[in-house]
mmCIF file of C-alpha atoms and ligand atoms in Angstrom:
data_model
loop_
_atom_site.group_PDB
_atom_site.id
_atom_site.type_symbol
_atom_site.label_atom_id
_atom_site.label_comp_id
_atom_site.label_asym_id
_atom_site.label_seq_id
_atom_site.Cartn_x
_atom_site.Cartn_y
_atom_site.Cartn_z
ATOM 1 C CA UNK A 1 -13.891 2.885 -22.285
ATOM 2 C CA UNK A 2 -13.885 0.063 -20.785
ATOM 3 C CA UNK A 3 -14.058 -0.196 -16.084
ATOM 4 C CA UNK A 4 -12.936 -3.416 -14.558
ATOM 5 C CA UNK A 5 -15.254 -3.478 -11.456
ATOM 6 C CA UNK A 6 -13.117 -6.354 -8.868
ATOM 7 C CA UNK A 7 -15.108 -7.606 -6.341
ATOM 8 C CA UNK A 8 -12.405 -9.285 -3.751
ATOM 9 C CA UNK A 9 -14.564 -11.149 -2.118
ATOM 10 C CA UNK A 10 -15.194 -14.906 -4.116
ATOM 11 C CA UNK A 11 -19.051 -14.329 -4.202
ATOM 12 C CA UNK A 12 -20.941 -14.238 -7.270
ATOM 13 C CA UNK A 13 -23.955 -12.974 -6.512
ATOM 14 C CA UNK A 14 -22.140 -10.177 -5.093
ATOM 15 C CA UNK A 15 -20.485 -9.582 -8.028
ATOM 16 C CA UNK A 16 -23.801 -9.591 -9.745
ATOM 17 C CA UNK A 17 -24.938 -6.765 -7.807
ATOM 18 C CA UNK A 18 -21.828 -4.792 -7.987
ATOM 19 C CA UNK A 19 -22.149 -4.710 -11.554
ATOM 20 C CA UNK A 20 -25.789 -4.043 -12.108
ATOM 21 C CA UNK A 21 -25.298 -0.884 -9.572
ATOM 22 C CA UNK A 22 -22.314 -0.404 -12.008
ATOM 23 C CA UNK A 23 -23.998 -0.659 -15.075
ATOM 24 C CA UNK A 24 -26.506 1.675 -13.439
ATOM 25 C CA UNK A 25 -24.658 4.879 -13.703
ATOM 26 C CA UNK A 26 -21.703 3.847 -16.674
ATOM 27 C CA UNK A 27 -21.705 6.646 -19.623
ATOM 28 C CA UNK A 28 -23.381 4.466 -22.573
ATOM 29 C CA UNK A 29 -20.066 4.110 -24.242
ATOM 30 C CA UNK A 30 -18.216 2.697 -20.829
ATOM 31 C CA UNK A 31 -18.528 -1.180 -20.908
ATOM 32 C CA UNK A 32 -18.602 -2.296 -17.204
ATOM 33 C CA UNK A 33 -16.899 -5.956 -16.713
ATOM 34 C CA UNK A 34 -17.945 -7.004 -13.193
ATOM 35 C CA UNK A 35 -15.201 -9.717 -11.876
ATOM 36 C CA UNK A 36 -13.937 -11.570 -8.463
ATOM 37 C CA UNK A 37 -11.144 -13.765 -8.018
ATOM 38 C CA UNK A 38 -11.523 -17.178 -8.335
ATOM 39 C CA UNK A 39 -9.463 -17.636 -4.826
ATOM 40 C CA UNK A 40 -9.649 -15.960 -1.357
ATOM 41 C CA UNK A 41 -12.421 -15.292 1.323
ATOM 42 C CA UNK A 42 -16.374 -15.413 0.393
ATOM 43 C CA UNK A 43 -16.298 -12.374 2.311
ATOM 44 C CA UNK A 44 -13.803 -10.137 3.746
ATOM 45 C CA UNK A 45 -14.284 -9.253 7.436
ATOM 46 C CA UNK A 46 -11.456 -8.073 9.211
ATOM 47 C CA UNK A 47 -7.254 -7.764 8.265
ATOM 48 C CA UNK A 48 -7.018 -11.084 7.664
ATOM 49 C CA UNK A 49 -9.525 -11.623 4.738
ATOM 50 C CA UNK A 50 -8.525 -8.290 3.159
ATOM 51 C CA UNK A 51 -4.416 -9.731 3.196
ATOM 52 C CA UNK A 52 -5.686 -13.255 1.826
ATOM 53 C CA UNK A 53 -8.296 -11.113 -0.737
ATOM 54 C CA UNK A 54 -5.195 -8.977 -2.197
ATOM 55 C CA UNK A 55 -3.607 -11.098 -4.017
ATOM 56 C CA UNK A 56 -6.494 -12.388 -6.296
ATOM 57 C CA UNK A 57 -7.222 -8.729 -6.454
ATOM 58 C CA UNK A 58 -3.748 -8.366 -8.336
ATOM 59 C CA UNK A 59 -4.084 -11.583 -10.255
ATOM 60 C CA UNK A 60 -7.670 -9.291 -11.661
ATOM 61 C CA UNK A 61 -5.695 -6.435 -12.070
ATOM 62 C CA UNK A 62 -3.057 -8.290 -14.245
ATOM 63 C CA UNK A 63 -5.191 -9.517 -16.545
ATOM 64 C CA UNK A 64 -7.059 -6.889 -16.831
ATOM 65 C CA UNK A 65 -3.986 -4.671 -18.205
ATOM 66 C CA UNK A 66 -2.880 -7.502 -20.678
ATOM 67 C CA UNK A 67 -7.076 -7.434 -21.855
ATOM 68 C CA UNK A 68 -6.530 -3.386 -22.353
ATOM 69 C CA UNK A 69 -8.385 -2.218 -19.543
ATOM 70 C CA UNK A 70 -8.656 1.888 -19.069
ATOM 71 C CA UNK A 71 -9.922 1.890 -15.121
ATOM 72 C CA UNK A 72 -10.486 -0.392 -12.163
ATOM 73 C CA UNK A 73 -12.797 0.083 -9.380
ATOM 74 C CA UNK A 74 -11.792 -2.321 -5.898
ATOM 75 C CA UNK A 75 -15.009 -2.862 -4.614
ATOM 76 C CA UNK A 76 -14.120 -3.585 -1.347
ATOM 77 C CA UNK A 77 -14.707 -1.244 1.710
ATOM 78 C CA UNK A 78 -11.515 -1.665 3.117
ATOM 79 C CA UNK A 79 -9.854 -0.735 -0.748
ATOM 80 C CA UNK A 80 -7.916 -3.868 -0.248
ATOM 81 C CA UNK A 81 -4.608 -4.304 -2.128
ATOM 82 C CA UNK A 82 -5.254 -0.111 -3.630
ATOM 83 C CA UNK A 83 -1.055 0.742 -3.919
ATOM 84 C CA UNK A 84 0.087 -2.726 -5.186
ATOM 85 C CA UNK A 85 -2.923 -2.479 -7.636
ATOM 86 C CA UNK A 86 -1.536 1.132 -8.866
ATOM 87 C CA UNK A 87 1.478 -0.538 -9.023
ATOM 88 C CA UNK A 88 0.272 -2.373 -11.518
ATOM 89 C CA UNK A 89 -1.970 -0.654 -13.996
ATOM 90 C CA UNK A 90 -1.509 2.290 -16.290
ATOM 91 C CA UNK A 91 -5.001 3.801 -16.128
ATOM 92 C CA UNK A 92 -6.424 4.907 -12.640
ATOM 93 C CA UNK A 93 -7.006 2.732 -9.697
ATOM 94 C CA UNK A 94 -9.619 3.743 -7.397
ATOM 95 C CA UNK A 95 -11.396 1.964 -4.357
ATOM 96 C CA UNK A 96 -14.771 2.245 -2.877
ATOM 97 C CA UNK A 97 -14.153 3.491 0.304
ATOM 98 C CA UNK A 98 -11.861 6.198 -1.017
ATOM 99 C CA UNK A 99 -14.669 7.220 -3.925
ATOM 100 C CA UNK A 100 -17.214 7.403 -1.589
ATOM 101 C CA UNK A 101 -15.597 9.214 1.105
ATOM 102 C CA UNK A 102 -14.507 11.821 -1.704
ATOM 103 C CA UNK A 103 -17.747 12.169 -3.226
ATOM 104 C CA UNK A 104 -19.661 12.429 0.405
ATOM 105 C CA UNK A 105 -17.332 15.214 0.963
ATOM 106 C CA UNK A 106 -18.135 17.445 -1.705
ATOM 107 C CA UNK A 107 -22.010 17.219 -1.138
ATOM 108 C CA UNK A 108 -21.331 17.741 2.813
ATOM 109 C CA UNK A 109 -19.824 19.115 5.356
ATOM 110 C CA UNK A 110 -19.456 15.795 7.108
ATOM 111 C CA UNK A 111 -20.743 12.499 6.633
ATOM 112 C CA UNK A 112 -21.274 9.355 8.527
ATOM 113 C CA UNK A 113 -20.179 5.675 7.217
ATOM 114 C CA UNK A 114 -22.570 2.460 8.296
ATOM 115 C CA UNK A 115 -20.312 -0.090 7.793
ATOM 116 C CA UNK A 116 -21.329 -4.211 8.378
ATOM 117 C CA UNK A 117 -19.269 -5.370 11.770
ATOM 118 C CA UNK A 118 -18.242 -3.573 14.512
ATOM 119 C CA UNK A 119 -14.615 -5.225 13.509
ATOM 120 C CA UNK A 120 -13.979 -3.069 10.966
ATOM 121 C CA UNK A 121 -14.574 0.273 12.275
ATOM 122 C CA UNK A 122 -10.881 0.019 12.595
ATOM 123 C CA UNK A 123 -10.140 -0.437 9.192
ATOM 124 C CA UNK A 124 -12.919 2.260 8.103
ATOM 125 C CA UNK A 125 -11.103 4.596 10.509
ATOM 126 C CA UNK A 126 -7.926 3.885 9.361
ATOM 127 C CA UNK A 127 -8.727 4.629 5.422
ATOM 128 C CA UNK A 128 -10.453 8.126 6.788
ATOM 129 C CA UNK A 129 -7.069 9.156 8.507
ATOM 130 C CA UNK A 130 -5.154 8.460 5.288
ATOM 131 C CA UNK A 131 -7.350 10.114 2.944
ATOM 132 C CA UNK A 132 -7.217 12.822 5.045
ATOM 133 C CA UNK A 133 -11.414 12.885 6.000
ATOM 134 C CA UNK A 134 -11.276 13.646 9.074
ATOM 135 C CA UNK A 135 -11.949 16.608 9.688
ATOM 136 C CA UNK A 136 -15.561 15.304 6.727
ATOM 137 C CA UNK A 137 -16.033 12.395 8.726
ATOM 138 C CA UNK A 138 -18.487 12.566 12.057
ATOM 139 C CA UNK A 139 -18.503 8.804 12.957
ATOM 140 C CA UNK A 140 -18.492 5.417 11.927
ATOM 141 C CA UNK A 141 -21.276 3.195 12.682
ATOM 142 C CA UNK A 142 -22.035 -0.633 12.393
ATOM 143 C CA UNK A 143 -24.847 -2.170 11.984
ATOM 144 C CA UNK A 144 -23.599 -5.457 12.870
ATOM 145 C CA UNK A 145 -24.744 -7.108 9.511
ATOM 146 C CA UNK A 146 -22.671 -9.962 8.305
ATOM 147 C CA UNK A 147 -21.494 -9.224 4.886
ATOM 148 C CA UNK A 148 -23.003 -12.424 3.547
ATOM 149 C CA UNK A 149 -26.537 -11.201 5.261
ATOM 150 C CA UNK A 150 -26.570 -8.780 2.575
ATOM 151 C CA UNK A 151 -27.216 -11.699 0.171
ATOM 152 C CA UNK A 152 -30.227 -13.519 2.084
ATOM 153 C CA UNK A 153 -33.382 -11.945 0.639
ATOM 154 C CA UNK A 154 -35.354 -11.339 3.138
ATOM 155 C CA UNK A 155 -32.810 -10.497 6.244
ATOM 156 C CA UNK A 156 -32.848 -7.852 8.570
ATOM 157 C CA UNK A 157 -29.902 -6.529 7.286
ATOM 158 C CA UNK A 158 -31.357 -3.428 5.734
ATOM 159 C CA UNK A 159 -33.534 -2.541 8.362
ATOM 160 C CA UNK A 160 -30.571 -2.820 10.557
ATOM 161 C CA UNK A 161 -28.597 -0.743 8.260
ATOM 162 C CA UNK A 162 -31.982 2.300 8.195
ATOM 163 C CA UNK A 163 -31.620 2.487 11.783
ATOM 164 C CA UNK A 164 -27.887 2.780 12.148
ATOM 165 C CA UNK A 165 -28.257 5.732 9.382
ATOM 166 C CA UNK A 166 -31.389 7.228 11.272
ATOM 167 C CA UNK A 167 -28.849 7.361 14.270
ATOM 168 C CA UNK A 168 -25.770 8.917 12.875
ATOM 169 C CA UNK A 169 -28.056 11.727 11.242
ATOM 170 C CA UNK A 170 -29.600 11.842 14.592
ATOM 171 C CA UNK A 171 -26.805 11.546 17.160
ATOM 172 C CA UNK A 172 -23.789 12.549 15.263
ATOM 173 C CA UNK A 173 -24.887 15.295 13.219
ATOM 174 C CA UNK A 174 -23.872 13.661 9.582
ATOM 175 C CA UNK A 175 -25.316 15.307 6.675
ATOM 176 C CA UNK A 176 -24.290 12.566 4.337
ATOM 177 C CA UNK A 177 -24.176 8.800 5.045
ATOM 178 C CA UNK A 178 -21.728 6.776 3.029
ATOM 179 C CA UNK A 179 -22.181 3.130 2.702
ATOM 180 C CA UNK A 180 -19.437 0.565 4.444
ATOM 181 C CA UNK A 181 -19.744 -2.226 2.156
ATOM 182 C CA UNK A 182 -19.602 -3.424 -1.619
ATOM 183 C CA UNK A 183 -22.393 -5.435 -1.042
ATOM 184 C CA UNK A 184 -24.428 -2.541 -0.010
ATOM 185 C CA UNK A 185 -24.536 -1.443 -3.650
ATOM 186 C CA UNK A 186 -28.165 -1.665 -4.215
ATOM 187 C CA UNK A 187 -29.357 -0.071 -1.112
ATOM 188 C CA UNK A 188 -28.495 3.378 -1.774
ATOM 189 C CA UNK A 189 -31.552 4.922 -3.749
ATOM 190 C CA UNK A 190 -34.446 3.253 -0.867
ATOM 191 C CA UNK A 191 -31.919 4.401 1.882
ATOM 192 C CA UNK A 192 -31.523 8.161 0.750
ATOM 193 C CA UNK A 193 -35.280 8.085 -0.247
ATOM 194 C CA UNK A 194 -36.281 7.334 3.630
ATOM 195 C CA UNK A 195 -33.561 9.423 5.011
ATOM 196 C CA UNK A 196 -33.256 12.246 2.618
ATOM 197 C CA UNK A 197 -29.790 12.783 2.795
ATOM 198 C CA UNK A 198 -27.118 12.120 0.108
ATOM 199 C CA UNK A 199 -26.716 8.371 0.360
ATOM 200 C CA UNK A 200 -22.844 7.548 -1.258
ATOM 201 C CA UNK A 201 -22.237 4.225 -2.291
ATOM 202 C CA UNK A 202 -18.863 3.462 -3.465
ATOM 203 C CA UNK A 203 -19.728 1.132 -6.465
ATOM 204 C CA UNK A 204 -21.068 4.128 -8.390
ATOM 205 C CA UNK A 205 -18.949 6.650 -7.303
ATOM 206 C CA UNK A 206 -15.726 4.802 -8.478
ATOM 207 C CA UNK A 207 -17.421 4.244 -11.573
ATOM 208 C CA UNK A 208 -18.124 7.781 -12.475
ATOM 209 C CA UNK A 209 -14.342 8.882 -10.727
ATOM 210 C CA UNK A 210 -12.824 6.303 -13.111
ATOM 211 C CA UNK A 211 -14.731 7.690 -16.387
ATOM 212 C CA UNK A 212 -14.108 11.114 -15.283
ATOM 213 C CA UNK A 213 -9.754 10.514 -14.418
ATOM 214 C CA UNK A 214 -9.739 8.446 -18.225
ATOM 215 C CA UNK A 215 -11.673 10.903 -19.702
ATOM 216 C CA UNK A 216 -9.338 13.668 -18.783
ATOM 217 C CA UNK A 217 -6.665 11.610 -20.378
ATOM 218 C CA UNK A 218 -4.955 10.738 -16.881
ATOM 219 C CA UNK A 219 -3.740 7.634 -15.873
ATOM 220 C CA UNK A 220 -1.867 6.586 -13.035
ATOM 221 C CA UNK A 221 1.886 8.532 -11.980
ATOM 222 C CA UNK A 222 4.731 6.294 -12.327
ATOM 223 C CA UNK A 223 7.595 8.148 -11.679
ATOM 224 C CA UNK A 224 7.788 6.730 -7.755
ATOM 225 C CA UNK A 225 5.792 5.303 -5.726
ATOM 226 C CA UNK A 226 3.378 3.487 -8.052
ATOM 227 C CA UNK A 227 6.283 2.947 -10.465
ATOM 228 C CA UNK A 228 6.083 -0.969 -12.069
ATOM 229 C CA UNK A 229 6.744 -2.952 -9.569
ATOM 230 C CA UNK A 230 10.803 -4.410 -9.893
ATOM 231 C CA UNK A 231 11.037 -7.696 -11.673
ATOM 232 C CA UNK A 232 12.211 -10.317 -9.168
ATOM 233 C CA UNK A 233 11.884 -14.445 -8.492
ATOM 234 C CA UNK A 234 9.037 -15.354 -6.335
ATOM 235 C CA UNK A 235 8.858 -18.172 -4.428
ATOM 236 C CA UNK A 236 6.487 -20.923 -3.214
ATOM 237 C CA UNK A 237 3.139 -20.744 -3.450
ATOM 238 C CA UNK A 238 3.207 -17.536 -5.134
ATOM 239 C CA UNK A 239 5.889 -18.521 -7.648
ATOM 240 C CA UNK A 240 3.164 -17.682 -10.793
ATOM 241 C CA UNK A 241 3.014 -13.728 -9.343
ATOM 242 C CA UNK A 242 6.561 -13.103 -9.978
ATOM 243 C CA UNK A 243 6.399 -10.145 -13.006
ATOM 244 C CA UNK A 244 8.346 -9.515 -15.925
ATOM 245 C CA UNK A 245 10.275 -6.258 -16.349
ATOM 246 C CA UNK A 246 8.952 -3.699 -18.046
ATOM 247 C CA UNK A 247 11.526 -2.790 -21.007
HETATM 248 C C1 LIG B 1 -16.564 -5.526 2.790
HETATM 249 C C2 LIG B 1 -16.907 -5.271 1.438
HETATM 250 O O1 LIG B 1 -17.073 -4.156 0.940
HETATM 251 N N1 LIG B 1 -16.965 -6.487 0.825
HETATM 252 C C3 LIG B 1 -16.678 -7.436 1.747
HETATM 253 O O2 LIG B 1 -16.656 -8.648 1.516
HETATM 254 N N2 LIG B 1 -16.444 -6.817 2.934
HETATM 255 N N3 LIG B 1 -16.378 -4.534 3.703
HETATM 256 C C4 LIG B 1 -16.999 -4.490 4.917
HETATM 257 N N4 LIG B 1 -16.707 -3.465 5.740
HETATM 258 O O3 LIG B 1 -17.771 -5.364 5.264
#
């Protein structure tokens, strides 16, 4: 099968990492293609970048349904642009924040996420209300990284990020720590290693969600609220989004 793994952000390397944790944990017959848009924020930090990131997120998700795509993984903690996405695609949608969360829940009883800035606790907090975590989640932390930090070799970024984790297994009584970031893809192994608790990164557990929702032949409902989204002009800037109906 094949996962489209959209990084929102317009970062390479990032999207580098994000598919080499990806690639990490695919089934040997899932082929992992690692993509970000080619316009919108280098990183996304706040409402803002996540609206402008959305809609090269969709452009991603168009092509990837006319290239036959069976799953898509947003990896982007704030699971930017999720419902227009599902909109969009016939196979399952699924972003980080809500894979992780999931995941962390089942392995227990409540978990902490260490997210980057303290300016998107809100966000975080918002995604655990709708996905209805609440009653899994025991806080949100941030380490006040910058997501770009996570790219400089040799930054204090994951030290930052230990001792945020040491504190809400500590202070908060989380069981579980699930990672705030897309970026923070290839700190989960060290971090669960030196903490030993369940460490959930999103990257890999929207990968192995995706596989799992295809391989029970499911795909995405479209009797309502994810139906195709209505064929209609679009103006301006965003004239080349307007769609097509669907026969
Ligand atoms: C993110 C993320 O996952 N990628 C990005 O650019 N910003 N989220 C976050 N909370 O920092």
């Amino acid at each position: 099968m094949k996962i489209q793994v959209i990084n929102p952000n317009t970062t390479a390397t990032m999207t580098e990492k994000i598919g080499v944790a990806a690639r990490q944990v695919a089934a040997p017959t899932t082929e992992i293609l690692a993509c970000n848009p080619a316009m919108g924020p280098v990183s996304i930090e706040g409402h803002y970048d996540e609206a402008l990131s959305v809609i090269g997120v969709l452009d991603e998700i168009r092509r990837g349904e006319a290239a036959g795509i069976d799953g898509y993984v947003i990896a982007c903690f704030g699971d930017p642009g999720l419902g227009a996405a599902r909109e969009l695609a016939r196979g399952p949608v699924i972003g980080i924040a809500e894979a992780a969360m999931h995941v962390a829940s089942l392995v227990a009883p409540r978990f902490s996420v260490v997210t980057t800035l303290g300016r998107t606790k809100g966000i975080a907090q918002h995604l655990v209300t709708s996905y209805g975590m609440t009653a899994h989640c025991a806080s949100i932390r941030a380490a006040e990284v910058a997501v770009l930090a996570l790219e400089e070799s040799g930054s204090a970024a994951y030290d930052q990020i230990l001792q945020e984790c040491r504190l809400a297994l500590a202070e908060d009584e989380a069981e579980a720590i699930v990672l705030g970031c897309g970026g923070m893809a290839d700190l989960a192994a060290e971090l669960a290693a030196s903490l030993g608790v369940p460490v959930i990164e999103g990257v890999t557990a929207g990968v192995k969600l995706v596989e799992a929702v295809v391989a029970l032949g499911l795909g995405t409902s479209k009797v309502r609220d994810y139906a195709y989204p209505i064929a209609k002009p679009c103006l301006g800037l965003l004239d080349k989004f307007a769609l097509p109906s669907q026969g």
